[in-house]
Amino acid sequence: MKRQLLSVLFAISLTNAYASDDLPVAPTETVKEYTQMCLDWAKEDDIDEQSLYQYVLDCVNDELTAAGYQTVEKVDIK
């Protein structure tokens, strides 16, 4: 279920990617919260260590897009 939701959100973000520069930058705390949430989802979905970073980055960007913020180029998953 979560993967389907993430896929839909990712597709929407690709569609709206051209307009992302017009969107506000998310507060650092919001990015941290989304990162932790996505790390929790990755654990639930048994994402392997090799795929973890990309999974979390895509997830965070999907959440940021859904919330009306610009996407990020990197996340801190430590």
Coordinates of N, CA and C in Angstrom, one line a residue:
M1 N 0.8 -1.2 0.0 CA 0.0 0.0 0.0 C 0.9 1.3 0.0
K2 N 1.9 1.3 0.8 CA 2.8 2.5 0.9 C 3.5 2.7 -0.4
R3 N 3.9 1.5 -1.0 CA 4.7 1.6 -2.2 C 3.8 2.2 -3.3
Q4 N 2.5 1.8 -3.3 CA 1.6 2.4 -4.3 C 1.4 3.9 -4.1
L5 N 1.3 4.3 -2.9 CA 1.1 5.7 -2.6 C 2.4 6.4 -3.0
L6 N 3.5 5.9 -2.7 CA 4.8 6.5 -3.1 C 4.9 6.6 -4.6
S7 N 4.5 5.6 -5.3 CA 4.5 5.6 -6.7 C 3.7 6.7 -7.3
V8 N 2.5 6.8 -6.8 CA 1.6 7.9 -7.3 C 2.1 9.2 -7.0
L9 N 2.6 9.4 -5.8 CA 3.2 10.7 -5.4 C 4.4 11.0 -6.3
F10 N 5.2 10.0 -6.5 CA 6.4 10.2 -7.4 C 6.0 10.6 -8.8
A11 N 5.0 10.0 -9.3 CA 4.5 10.4 -10.7 C 4.0 11.8 -10.7
I12 N 3.3 12.2 -9.6 CA 2.8 13.6 -9.6 C 4.0 14.5 -9.5
S13 N 5.0 14.2 -8.7 CA 6.1 15.1 -8.6 C 6.9 15.2 -9.9
L14 N 6.9 14.2 -10.7 CA 7.6 14.3 -12.0 C 6.8 15.2 -12.9
T15 N 5.5 15.1 -12.8 CA 4.6 16.0 -13.6 C 4.8 17.4 -13.3
N16 N 5.0 17.7 -12.0 CA 5.1 19.1 -11.5 C 6.5 19.5 -11.3
A17 N 7.5 18.8 -11.7 CA 8.9 19.1 -11.5 C 9.3 20.4 -12.1
Y18 N 8.7 20.7 -13.2 CA 9.1 22.0 -13.9 C 8.8 23.2 -13.1
A19 N 7.8 23.1 -12.2 CA 7.3 24.3 -11.4 C 7.9 24.3 -10.0
S20 N 8.8 23.4 -9.7 CA 9.3 23.3 -8.3 C 10.1 24.5 -7.9
D21 N 10.7 25.3 -8.8 CA 11.4 26.4 -8.4 C 10.5 27.5 -7.8
D22 N 9.2 27.5 -8.2 CA 8.3 28.5 -7.7 C 7.8 28.2 -6.3
L23 N 8.1 27.0 -5.9 CA 7.6 26.5 -4.6 C 8.5 27.0 -3.4
P24 N 7.9 27.1 -2.2 CA 8.8 27.5 -1.1 C 9.7 26.4 -0.7
V25 N 10.8 26.7 -0.1 CA 11.8 25.7 0.5 C 11.2 25.3 1.8
A26 N 11.2 24.0 2.1 CA 10.7 23.4 3.3 C 11.7 23.8 4.5
P27 N 11.1 24.0 5.6 CA 11.9 24.2 6.8 C 12.8 23.0 7.1
T28 N 14.0 23.2 7.6 CA 14.9 22.0 7.9 C 14.2 21.0 8.8
E29 N 13.5 21.4 9.8 CA 12.8 20.5 10.7 C 11.8 19.6 9.9
T30 N 11.1 20.2 8.9 CA 10.2 19.4 8.1 C 10.9 18.3 7.3
V31 N 12.0 18.7 6.7 CA 12.8 17.7 6.0 C 13.3 16.6 6.9
K32 N 13.7 16.9 8.1 CA 14.2 15.9 9.1 C 13.0 15.0 9.5
E33 N 11.8 15.6 9.7 CA 10.7 14.8 10.1 C 10.3 13.8 8.9
Y34 N 10.3 14.3 7.7 CA 10.0 13.4 6.6 C 11.1 12.3 6.4
T35 N 12.3 12.7 6.6 CA 13.4 11.7 6.5 C 13.2 10.6 7.5
Q36 N 12.9 11.0 8.8 CA 12.7 9.9 9.8 C 11.5 9.1 9.5
M37 N 10.4 9.7 9.0 CA 9.2 8.9 8.6 C 9.6 8.0 7.5
C38 N 10.3 8.4 6.5 CA 10.7 7.6 5.4 C 11.6 6.5 5.8
L39 N 12.5 6.7 6.7 CA 13.4 5.7 7.3 C 12.6 4.6 8.0
D40 N 11.5 5.0 8.7 CA 10.6 4.1 9.4 C 9.9 3.2 8.3
W41 N 9.4 3.8 7.3 CA 8.7 3.1 6.2 C 9.7 2.1 5.5
A42 N 10.9 2.6 5.3 CA 11.9 1.7 4.7 C 12.1 0.4 5.5
K43 N 12.2 0.6 6.8 CA 12.4 -0.5 7.7 C 11.2 -1.4 7.6
E44 N 10.0 -0.9 7.6 CA 8.8 -1.7 7.5 C 8.7 -2.4 6.2
D45 N 9.2 -1.8 5.2 CA 9.2 -2.4 3.8 C 10.4 -3.3 3.5
D46 N 11.3 -3.5 4.5 CA 12.5 -4.3 4.4 C 13.4 -3.8 3.2
I47 N 13.6 -2.6 3.1 CA 14.5 -2.0 2.1 C 15.9 -2.3 2.5
D48 N 16.7 -2.9 1.5 CA 18.1 -3.3 1.8 C 19.0 -2.0 1.9
E49 N 20.1 -2.2 2.6 CA 21.0 -1.1 2.8 C 21.5 -0.4 1.5
Q50 N 21.6 -1.2 0.5 CA 22.1 -0.6 -0.8 C 21.1 0.3 -1.4
S51 N 19.8 0.0 -1.2 CA 18.7 0.8 -1.8 C 18.2 1.9 -0.9
L52 N 18.6 1.9 0.4 CA 18.0 2.7 1.4 C 18.1 4.2 1.1
Y53 N 19.2 4.7 0.7 CA 19.4 6.2 0.5 C 18.4 6.6 -0.6
Q54 N 18.4 6.0 -1.7 CA 17.6 6.4 -2.8 C 16.1 6.3 -2.5
Y55 N 15.7 5.2 -1.7 CA 14.3 5.1 -1.3 C 13.9 6.3 -0.4
V56 N 14.8 6.6 0.6 CA 14.5 7.7 1.5 C 14.4 9.0 0.7
L57 N 15.4 9.3 -0.2 CA 15.4 10.5 -0.9 C 14.1 10.6 -1.8
D58 N 13.8 9.6 -2.5 CA 12.5 9.6 -3.3 C 11.3 9.9 -2.4
C59 N 11.3 9.2 -1.3 CA 10.1 9.3 -0.3 C 10.0 10.7 0.2
V60 N 11.1 11.3 0.7 CA 11.1 12.6 1.2 C 10.7 13.6 0.1
N61 N 11.2 13.5 -1.1 CA 10.8 14.4 -2.2 C 9.3 14.2 -2.5
D62 N 8.8 13.0 -2.4 CA 7.4 12.8 -2.7 C 6.6 13.5 -1.6
E63 N 7.0 13.4 -0.4 CA 6.3 14.1 0.7 C 6.4 15.6 0.6
L64 N 7.5 16.1 0.3 CA 7.7 17.5 0.1 C 6.8 18.1 -1.0
T65 N 6.8 17.4 -2.1 CA 6.0 17.7 -3.3 C 4.5 17.8 -2.9
A66 N 4.1 16.7 -2.2 CA 2.7 16.7 -1.8 C 2.3 17.8 -0.8
A67 N 3.3 18.3 -0.1 CA 3.0 19.4 0.9 C 3.3 20.7 0.3
G68 N 3.7 20.8 -1.0 CA 3.8 22.1 -1.7 C 5.2 22.7 -1.6
Y69 N 6.2 21.9 -1.2 CA 7.5 22.4 -1.1 C 8.4 22.0 -2.3
Q70 N 9.6 22.7 -2.4 CA 10.6 22.3 -3.4 C 11.2 21.0 -2.9
T71 N 11.7 20.2 -3.9 CA 12.3 18.9 -3.6 C 13.8 19.2 -3.1
V72 N 14.4 18.2 -2.5 CA 15.8 18.4 -2.1 C 16.7 17.4 -2.9
E73 N 18.0 17.7 -3.0 CA 18.9 16.9 -3.7 C 19.5 15.8 -2.9
K74 N 19.5 16.0 -1.6 CA 20.1 15.0 -0.7 C 19.4 15.1 0.7
V75 N 19.6 13.9 1.4 CA 19.0 13.8 2.7 C 20.1 13.2 3.6
D76 N 20.0 13.4 4.9 CA 20.9 12.9 5.9 C 20.2 11.7 6.6
I77 N 20.7 10.5 6.3 CA 20.0 9.3 6.9 C 20.8 8.7 8.0
K78 N 21.7 9.4 8.6 CA 22.6 8.9 9.6 C 21.8 8.8 10.9

